[in-house]
Amino acid sequence: MEIVPVPAFSDNYIWLVHDQASGETALVDPGDAAPALAEAERRGWTIRQVWNTHWHPDHTGGNLRIKEATGARISGPASETIPGVDVPLGEGDEVRIGEHVGRVIAVPGHTLGHIALVFDAERVAFVGDTLFAMGCGRLFEGTPEQMYESLQRIVALPDETRLYCAHEYTLSNARFVAQAEPANSAIAERLKQVERLRAGGEITLPTTVGEERETNSFVRVSTWQQFAELRTAKDSFRS
Ligand SMILES: [Zn+2]
């Protein structure tokens, strides 16, 4: 399974997923059709499926145009309004590309119906706007308790699991957690690395469960109340 980032808008990533064996291609969270279609065409890949993690327009805005252009089948959370949806997904459902199977887990908090797709055998998860490298999504619909539990589900995956997040927010997050945990040397080290990458305009994703357990304060706290305090502080943080 080959996974390619397609930058969109100012800081979104649409993930282009290709299975060499079957020749199938899927798109995760195409907020904008044009860059995703262009990248697939450049690689000679035909998009057969779209997988949405939640309803926000910067994740689903390209659905209809992609469906029109390619006939792709659209899957997304059953409890949310997803443009052009064919396959409603909920906890315990599966998505497939070739022989690869992704398990759907419910991760409410950023939105109430937010889902993540976990490919256990490949050690890959698409986490949308739930977990970001060294951070997490804002709580637009859910409670801090829900979001804390959702994040804990994600970091309960094996350490080497690669997490594909939907935004390039790592630098701002790194600066925030460096203040939240000034004595954490793994955070200090990663901040330097992220500064170098971003200075060169490079992507900082995917991250891994192991890295997040070491450097993401939002998953390192022990209670949802501590998580809530941290999330409130980040909401007003200007890096
Ligand atoms: Zn969102």
PDB file of C-alpha atoms and ligand atoms in Angstrom:
ATOM      1  CA  MET A   1       0.000   0.000   0.000  1.00  0.00           C
ATOM      2  CA  GLU A   2       1.599   3.222  -1.161  1.00  0.00           C
ATOM      3  CA  ILE A   3       0.431   6.420   0.567  1.00  0.00           C
ATOM      4  CA  VAL A   4       1.110   9.823  -0.991  1.00  0.00           C
ATOM      5  CA  PRO A   5       0.276  13.258   0.464  1.00  0.00           C
ATOM      6  CA  VAL A   6      -1.587  15.739  -1.727  1.00  0.00           C
ATOM      7  CA  PRO A   7      -1.364  19.233  -0.187  1.00  0.00           C
ATOM      8  CA  ALA A   8      -4.618  21.217  -0.424  1.00  0.00           C
ATOM      9  CA  PHE A   9      -5.722  24.692   0.723  1.00  0.00           C
ATOM     10  CA  SER A  10      -3.212  26.210   3.146  1.00  0.00           C
ATOM     11  CA  ASP A  11      -2.502  23.264   5.435  1.00  0.00           C
ATOM     12  CA  ASN A  12      -4.649  20.213   4.523  1.00  0.00           C
ATOM     13  CA  TYR A  13      -3.316  16.889   3.326  1.00  0.00           C
ATOM     14  CA  ILE A  14      -5.459  14.633   1.155  1.00  0.00           C
ATOM     15  CA  TRP A  15      -3.990  11.115   1.311  1.00  0.00           C
ATOM     16  CA  LEU A  16      -3.802   9.212  -1.953  1.00  0.00           C
ATOM     17  CA  VAL A  17      -3.684   5.452  -1.262  1.00  0.00           C
ATOM     18  CA  HIS A  18      -2.623   3.006  -3.943  1.00  0.00           C
ATOM     19  CA  ASP A  19      -2.516  -0.780  -3.843  1.00  0.00           C
ATOM     20  CA  GLN A  20       0.007  -2.052  -6.379  1.00  0.00           C
ATOM     21  CA  ALA A  21      -1.308  -5.633  -6.437  1.00  0.00           C
ATOM     22  CA  SER A  22      -4.892  -4.773  -7.415  1.00  0.00           C
ATOM     23  CA  GLY A  23      -4.145  -1.415  -9.050  1.00  0.00           C
ATOM     24  CA  GLU A  24      -6.853   0.192  -6.894  1.00  0.00           C
ATOM     25  CA  THR A  25      -6.624   3.758  -5.624  1.00  0.00           C
ATOM     26  CA  ALA A  26      -8.495   5.527  -2.828  1.00  0.00           C
ATOM     27  CA  LEU A  27      -8.538   9.092  -1.540  1.00  0.00           C
ATOM     28  CA  VAL A  28      -8.848  10.049   2.096  1.00  0.00           C
ATOM     29  CA  ASP A  29     -10.642  13.324   2.860  1.00  0.00           C
ATOM     30  CA  PRO A  30     -10.529  15.133  -0.499  1.00  0.00           C
ATOM     31  CA  GLY A  31     -11.519  18.657   0.505  1.00  0.00           C
ATOM     32  CA  ASP A  32     -10.550  19.840  -2.968  1.00  0.00           C
ATOM     33  CA  ALA A  33     -10.961  17.744  -6.128  1.00  0.00           C
ATOM     34  CA  ALA A  34      -8.474  19.478  -8.425  1.00  0.00           C
ATOM     35  CA  PRO A  35      -5.133  18.695  -6.731  1.00  0.00           C
ATOM     36  CA  ALA A  36      -6.215  15.114  -5.929  1.00  0.00           C
ATOM     37  CA  LEU A  37      -7.339  14.373  -9.493  1.00  0.00           C
ATOM     38  CA  ALA A  38      -4.180  15.964 -10.895  1.00  0.00           C
ATOM     39  CA  GLU A  39      -1.858  13.905  -8.678  1.00  0.00           C
ATOM     40  CA  ALA A  40      -3.707  10.653  -9.456  1.00  0.00           C
ATOM     41  CA  GLU A  41      -3.543  11.408 -13.180  1.00  0.00           C
ATOM     42  CA  ARG A  42       0.161  12.277 -13.009  1.00  0.00           C
ATOM     43  CA  ARG A  43       0.784   8.837 -11.493  1.00  0.00           C
ATOM     44  CA  GLY A  44      -1.571   7.033 -13.878  1.00  0.00           C
ATOM     45  CA  TRP A  45      -3.798   5.922 -11.006  1.00  0.00           C
ATOM     46  CA  THR A  46      -7.600   5.649 -11.272  1.00  0.00           C
ATOM     47  CA  ILE A  47      -9.495   6.697  -8.160  1.00  0.00           C
ATOM     48  CA  ARG A  48     -12.048   4.046  -7.235  1.00  0.00           C
ATOM     49  CA  GLN A  49     -12.971   5.082  -3.708  1.00  0.00           C
ATOM     50  CA  VAL A  50     -13.204   8.049  -1.387  1.00  0.00           C
ATOM     51  CA  TRP A  51     -13.007   7.602   2.375  1.00  0.00           C
ATOM     52  CA  ASN A  52     -14.158  10.486   4.575  1.00  0.00           C
ATOM     53  CA  THR A  53     -13.319  10.738   8.275  1.00  0.00           C
ATOM     54  CA  HIS A  54     -15.856  13.504   9.042  1.00  0.00           C
ATOM     55  CA  TRP A  55     -18.189  15.965   7.349  1.00  0.00           C
ATOM     56  CA  HIS A  56     -16.166  19.214   7.411  1.00  0.00           C
ATOM     57  CA  PRO A  57     -16.040  20.837   3.953  1.00  0.00           C
ATOM     58  CA  ASP A  58     -12.225  20.936   3.900  1.00  0.00           C
ATOM     59  CA  HIS A  59     -12.425  17.110   3.976  1.00  0.00           C
ATOM     60  CA  THR A  60     -15.468  16.421   1.775  1.00  0.00           C
ATOM     61  CA  GLY A  61     -15.656  19.446  -0.565  1.00  0.00           C
ATOM     62  CA  GLY A  62     -14.167  17.497  -3.484  1.00  0.00           C
ATOM     63  CA  ASN A  63     -16.400  14.423  -3.145  1.00  0.00           C
ATOM     64  CA  LEU A  64     -18.981  15.237  -5.808  1.00  0.00           C
ATOM     65  CA  ARG A  65     -16.521  16.401  -8.447  1.00  0.00           C
ATOM     66  CA  ILE A  66     -14.367  13.331  -7.895  1.00  0.00           C
ATOM     67  CA  LYS A  67     -17.386  11.054  -8.124  1.00  0.00           C
ATOM     68  CA  GLU A  68     -18.456  12.774 -11.328  1.00  0.00           C
ATOM     69  CA  ALA A  69     -14.968  12.542 -12.848  1.00  0.00           C
ATOM     70  CA  THR A  70     -14.105   8.970 -11.796  1.00  0.00           C
ATOM     71  CA  GLY A  71     -17.267   7.188 -10.622  1.00  0.00           C
ATOM     72  CA  ALA A  72     -15.567   6.626  -7.251  1.00  0.00           C
ATOM     73  CA  ARG A  73     -17.609   5.053  -4.459  1.00  0.00           C
ATOM     74  CA  ILE A  74     -17.829   7.316  -1.414  1.00  0.00           C
ATOM     75  CA  SER A  75     -17.693   6.043   2.166  1.00  0.00           C
ATOM     76  CA  GLY A  76     -18.067   8.150   5.284  1.00  0.00           C
ATOM     77  CA  PRO A  77     -19.488   8.291   8.803  1.00  0.00           C
ATOM     78  CA  ALA A  78     -23.100   7.104   8.883  1.00  0.00           C
ATOM     79  CA  SER A  79     -24.175   9.693  11.427  1.00  0.00           C
ATOM     80  CA  GLU A  80     -22.929  12.713   9.455  1.00  0.00           C
ATOM     81  CA  THR A  81     -24.015  14.395   6.218  1.00  0.00           C
ATOM     82  CA  ILE A  82     -21.433  13.389   3.610  1.00  0.00           C
ATOM     83  CA  PRO A  83     -21.815  14.690   0.026  1.00  0.00           C
ATOM     84  CA  GLY A  84     -22.444  11.823  -2.434  1.00  0.00           C
ATOM     85  CA  VAL A  85     -22.127   9.100   0.171  1.00  0.00           C
ATOM     86  CA  ASP A  86     -22.661   5.486  -1.040  1.00  0.00           C
ATOM     87  CA  VAL A  87     -21.399   3.489   1.921  1.00  0.00           C
ATOM     88  CA  PRO A  88     -22.240   4.704   5.451  1.00  0.00           C
ATOM     89  CA  LEU A  89     -19.631   3.599   7.981  1.00  0.00           C
ATOM     90  CA  GLY A  90     -19.722   3.046  11.737  1.00  0.00           C
ATOM     91  CA  GLU A  91     -17.746   1.321  14.473  1.00  0.00           C
ATOM     92  CA  GLY A  92     -16.784  -2.216  13.417  1.00  0.00           C
ATOM     93  CA  ASP A  93     -17.339  -1.697   9.684  1.00  0.00           C
ATOM     94  CA  GLU A  94     -14.535  -2.203   7.186  1.00  0.00           C
ATOM     95  CA  VAL A  95     -13.105  -0.540   4.102  1.00  0.00           C
ATOM     96  CA  ARG A  96     -11.054  -2.493   1.592  1.00  0.00           C
ATOM     97  CA  ILE A  97      -8.508  -1.709  -1.064  1.00  0.00           C
ATOM     98  CA  GLY A  98      -7.281  -4.805  -2.850  1.00  0.00           C
ATOM     99  CA  GLU A  99      -6.467  -7.277  -0.095  1.00  0.00           C
ATOM    100  CA  HIS A 100      -5.959  -4.583   2.539  1.00  0.00           C
ATOM    101  CA  VAL A 101      -8.659  -4.216   5.177  1.00  0.00           C
ATOM    102  CA  GLY A 102      -9.234  -1.073   7.235  1.00  0.00           C
ATOM    103  CA  ARG A 103     -11.246  -1.285  10.410  1.00  0.00           C
ATOM    104  CA  VAL A 104     -13.553   1.616  11.261  1.00  0.00           C
ATOM    105  CA  ILE A 105     -13.326   2.976  14.787  1.00  0.00           C
ATOM    106  CA  ALA A 106     -15.517   5.741  16.212  1.00  0.00           C
ATOM    107  CA  VAL A 107     -13.420   8.653  17.509  1.00  0.00           C
ATOM    108  CA  PRO A 108     -15.902  11.397  18.472  1.00  0.00           C
ATOM    109  CA  GLY A 109     -14.758  14.786  19.757  1.00  0.00           C
ATOM    110  CA  HIS A 110     -13.754  17.035  16.841  1.00  0.00           C
ATOM    111  CA  THR A 111     -17.135  16.102  15.349  1.00  0.00           C
ATOM    112  CA  LEU A 112     -19.607  13.662  16.891  1.00  0.00           C
ATOM    113  CA  GLY A 113     -19.510  11.138  14.045  1.00  0.00           C
ATOM    114  CA  HIS A 114     -15.755  11.318  13.358  1.00  0.00           C
ATOM    115  CA  ILE A 115     -14.234   7.948  12.395  1.00  0.00           C
ATOM    116  CA  ALA A 116     -10.686   6.681  11.920  1.00  0.00           C
ATOM    117  CA  LEU A 117      -9.580   3.867   9.603  1.00  0.00           C
ATOM    118  CA  VAL A 118      -7.131   1.359  11.055  1.00  0.00           C
ATOM    119  CA  PHE A 119      -5.211  -1.032   8.777  1.00  0.00           C
ATOM    120  CA  ASP A 120      -3.854  -3.382  11.451  1.00  0.00           C
ATOM    121  CA  ALA A 121      -1.757  -5.616   9.200  1.00  0.00           C
ATOM    122  CA  GLU A 122      -0.101  -2.618   7.526  1.00  0.00           C
ATOM    123  CA  ARG A 123       0.306  -0.688  10.815  1.00  0.00           C
ATOM    124  CA  VAL A 124      -1.378   2.338   9.246  1.00  0.00           C
ATOM    125  CA  ALA A 125      -4.217   4.559  10.501  1.00  0.00           C
ATOM    126  CA  PHE A 126      -5.982   7.521   8.930  1.00  0.00           C
ATOM    127  CA  VAL A 127      -7.030   9.718  11.822  1.00  0.00           C
ATOM    128  CA  GLY A 128      -8.474  12.834  10.150  1.00  0.00           C
ATOM    129  CA  ASP A 129      -8.724  15.769  12.564  1.00  0.00           C
ATOM    130  CA  THR A 130      -8.734  13.709  15.764  1.00  0.00           C
ATOM    131  CA  LEU A 131      -5.005  13.366  16.444  1.00  0.00           C
ATOM    132  CA  PHE A 132      -2.356  15.650  14.938  1.00  0.00           C
ATOM    133  CA  ALA A 133       1.390  15.294  15.360  1.00  0.00           C
ATOM    134  CA  MET A 134       2.005  16.631  18.907  1.00  0.00           C
ATOM    135  CA  GLY A 135      -1.586  17.867  19.075  1.00  0.00           C
ATOM    136  CA  CYS A 136      -5.245  17.123  18.504  1.00  0.00           C
ATOM    137  CA  GLY A 137      -8.285  18.578  16.782  1.00  0.00           C
ATOM    138  CA  ARG A 138     -10.468  21.279  18.264  1.00  0.00           C
ATOM    139  CA  LEU A 139     -13.623  20.239  20.084  1.00  0.00           C
ATOM    140  CA  PHE A 140     -16.325  21.546  17.766  1.00  0.00           C
ATOM    141  CA  GLU A 141     -19.051  19.027  18.632  1.00  0.00           C
ATOM    142  CA  GLY A 142     -17.892  16.584  21.294  1.00  0.00           C
ATOM    143  CA  THR A 143     -16.886  16.820  24.937  1.00  0.00           C
ATOM    144  CA  PRO A 144     -13.333  16.742  26.325  1.00  0.00           C
ATOM    145  CA  GLU A 145     -14.104  13.350  27.837  1.00  0.00           C
ATOM    146  CA  GLN A 146     -15.072  11.921  24.434  1.00  0.00           C
ATOM    147  CA  MET A 147     -11.987  13.369  22.753  1.00  0.00           C
ATOM    148  CA  TYR A 148      -9.672  12.098  25.473  1.00  0.00           C
ATOM    149  CA  GLU A 149     -11.078   8.572  25.065  1.00  0.00           C
ATOM    150  CA  SER A 150     -10.803   8.815  21.261  1.00  0.00           C
ATOM    151  CA  LEU A 151      -7.145   9.851  21.454  1.00  0.00           C
ATOM    152  CA  GLN A 152      -6.430   7.047  23.913  1.00  0.00           C
ATOM    153  CA  ARG A 153      -7.924   4.530  21.471  1.00  0.00           C
ATOM    154  CA  ILE A 154      -5.566   5.731  18.759  1.00  0.00           C
ATOM    155  CA  VAL A 155      -2.426   5.609  20.906  1.00  0.00           C
ATOM    156  CA  ALA A 156      -3.386   2.138  22.143  1.00  0.00           C
ATOM    157  CA  LEU A 157      -2.394   0.895  18.659  1.00  0.00           C
ATOM    158  CA  PRO A 158       1.109  -0.631  18.330  1.00  0.00           C
ATOM    159  CA  ASP A 159       3.953   1.922  18.658  1.00  0.00           C
ATOM    160  CA  GLU A 160       5.139   1.516  15.066  1.00  0.00           C
ATOM    161  CA  THR A 161       1.678   2.340  13.632  1.00  0.00           C
ATOM    162  CA  ARG A 162       1.986   5.252  11.207  1.00  0.00           C
ATOM    163  CA  LEU A 163      -0.669   7.916  11.763  1.00  0.00           C
ATOM    164  CA  TYR A 164      -1.831   9.934   8.756  1.00  0.00           C
ATOM    165  CA  CYS A 165      -3.331  13.201   9.996  1.00  0.00           C
ATOM    166  CA  ALA A 166      -5.217  15.653   7.799  1.00  0.00           C
ATOM    167  CA  HIS A 167      -3.370  18.909   8.573  1.00  0.00           C
ATOM    168  CA  GLU A 168       0.161  20.292   8.761  1.00  0.00           C
ATOM    169  CA  TYR A 169      -0.143  21.769  12.256  1.00  0.00           C
ATOM    170  CA  THR A 170       2.981  20.184  13.721  1.00  0.00           C
ATOM    171  CA  LEU A 171       5.123  23.309  14.218  1.00  0.00           C
ATOM    172  CA  SER A 172       2.479  25.227  16.172  1.00  0.00           C
ATOM    173  CA  ASN A 173       1.684  22.084  18.183  1.00  0.00           C
ATOM    174  CA  ALA A 174       5.369  21.463  18.914  1.00  0.00           C
ATOM    175  CA  ARG A 175       5.820  25.008  20.242  1.00  0.00           C
ATOM    176  CA  PHE A 176       2.786  24.585  22.479  1.00  0.00           C
ATOM    177  CA  VAL A 177       3.776  21.221  23.981  1.00  0.00           C
ATOM    178  CA  ALA A 178       7.357  22.480  24.468  1.00  0.00           C
ATOM    179  CA  GLN A 179       5.835  25.042  26.860  1.00  0.00           C
ATOM    180  CA  ALA A 180       3.441  22.533  28.419  1.00  0.00           C
ATOM    181  CA  GLU A 181       6.274  20.066  29.153  1.00  0.00           C
ATOM    182  CA  PRO A 182       9.501  22.101  29.371  1.00  0.00           C
ATOM    183  CA  ALA A 183      11.441  19.201  30.931  1.00  0.00           C
ATOM    184  CA  ASN A 184      10.555  16.705  28.165  1.00  0.00           C
ATOM    185  CA  SER A 185      13.730  16.296  26.076  1.00  0.00           C
ATOM    186  CA  ALA A 186      11.970  14.232  23.389  1.00  0.00           C
ATOM    187  CA  ILE A 187       9.678  17.201  22.744  1.00  0.00           C
ATOM    188  CA  ALA A 188      12.601  19.661  22.654  1.00  0.00           C
ATOM    189  CA  GLU A 189      14.420  17.434  20.173  1.00  0.00           C
ATOM    190  CA  ARG A 190      11.367  16.955  17.975  1.00  0.00           C
ATOM    191  CA  LEU A 191      10.645  20.701  17.971  1.00  0.00           C
ATOM    192  CA  LYS A 192      14.109  21.306  16.465  1.00  0.00           C
ATOM    193  CA  GLN A 193      13.539  18.612  13.860  1.00  0.00           C
ATOM    194  CA  VAL A 194      10.108  20.031  12.930  1.00  0.00           C
ATOM    195  CA  GLU A 195      11.542  23.563  12.672  1.00  0.00           C
ATOM    196  CA  ARG A 196      14.169  22.262  10.239  1.00  0.00           C
ATOM    197  CA  LEU A 197      11.595  20.397   8.138  1.00  0.00           C
ATOM    198  CA  ARG A 198       9.180  23.336   7.960  1.00  0.00           C
ATOM    199  CA  ALA A 199      11.950  25.825   7.175  1.00  0.00           C
ATOM    200  CA  GLY A 200      12.564  23.681   4.081  1.00  0.00           C
ATOM    201  CA  GLY A 201       8.830  23.497   3.295  1.00  0.00           C
ATOM    202  CA  GLU A 202       8.809  19.763   4.012  1.00  0.00           C
ATOM    203  CA  ILE A 203       5.982  17.620   5.350  1.00  0.00           C
ATOM    204  CA  THR A 204       6.193  16.433   8.994  1.00  0.00           C
ATOM    205  CA  LEU A 205       3.788  13.498   8.561  1.00  0.00           C
ATOM    206  CA  PRO A 206       3.025  10.699   9.009  1.00  0.00           C
ATOM    207  CA  THR A 207       3.794  10.463  12.692  1.00  0.00           C
ATOM    208  CA  THR A 208       3.790   7.230  14.711  1.00  0.00           C
ATOM    209  CA  VAL A 209       2.000   6.076  17.844  1.00  0.00           C
ATOM    210  CA  GLY A 210       5.381   5.688  19.570  1.00  0.00           C
ATOM    211  CA  GLU A 211       6.434   9.270  18.783  1.00  0.00           C
ATOM    212  CA  GLU A 212       3.080  10.603  19.971  1.00  0.00           C
ATOM    213  CA  ARG A 213       3.288   8.707  23.238  1.00  0.00           C
ATOM    214  CA  GLU A 214       6.633  10.448  23.859  1.00  0.00           C
ATOM    215  CA  THR A 215       5.866  13.954  22.611  1.00  0.00           C
ATOM    216  CA  ASN A 216       2.111  14.607  22.456  1.00  0.00           C
ATOM    217  CA  SER A 217       1.014  16.127  25.761  1.00  0.00           C
ATOM    218  CA  PHE A 218      -2.639  15.694  24.806  1.00  0.00           C
ATOM    219  CA  VAL A 219      -2.292  11.908  24.974  1.00  0.00           C
ATOM    220  CA  ARG A 220       0.271  11.903  27.795  1.00  0.00           C
ATOM    221  CA  VAL A 221      -2.074  13.397  30.417  1.00  0.00           C
ATOM    222  CA  SER A 222      -3.747  10.885  32.743  1.00  0.00           C
ATOM    223  CA  THR A 223      -7.293  12.228  32.968  1.00  0.00           C
ATOM    224  CA  TRP A 224      -9.807  13.877  30.672  1.00  0.00           C
ATOM    225  CA  GLN A 225      -9.912  16.848  33.050  1.00  0.00           C
ATOM    226  CA  GLN A 226      -6.191  17.458  32.488  1.00  0.00           C
ATOM    227  CA  PHE A 227      -6.794  17.019  28.787  1.00  0.00           C
ATOM    228  CA  ALA A 228      -9.592  19.632  28.901  1.00  0.00           C
ATOM    229  CA  GLU A 229      -7.276  22.196  30.550  1.00  0.00           C
ATOM    230  CA  LEU A 230      -4.604  21.604  27.942  1.00  0.00           C
ATOM    231  CA  ARG A 231      -7.085  21.878  25.048  1.00  0.00           C
ATOM    232  CA  THR A 232      -8.460  25.170  26.427  1.00  0.00           C
ATOM    233  CA  ALA A 233      -4.917  26.556  26.765  1.00  0.00           C
ATOM    234  CA  LYS A 234      -4.074  25.541  23.176  1.00  0.00           C
ATOM    235  CA  ASP A 235      -7.231  27.213  21.848  1.00  0.00           C
ATOM    236  CA  SER A 236      -5.814  30.614  22.847  1.00  0.00           C
ATOM    237  CA  PHE A 237      -2.118  29.804  22.160  1.00  0.00           C
ATOM    238  CA  ARG A 238      -0.388  31.951  19.547  1.00  0.00           C
ATOM    239  CA  SER A 239       2.910  30.509  18.431  1.00  0.00           C
TER     240      SER A 239
HETATM  241 ZN    ZN B   1     -12.367  19.050  10.691  1.00  0.00          ZN
END
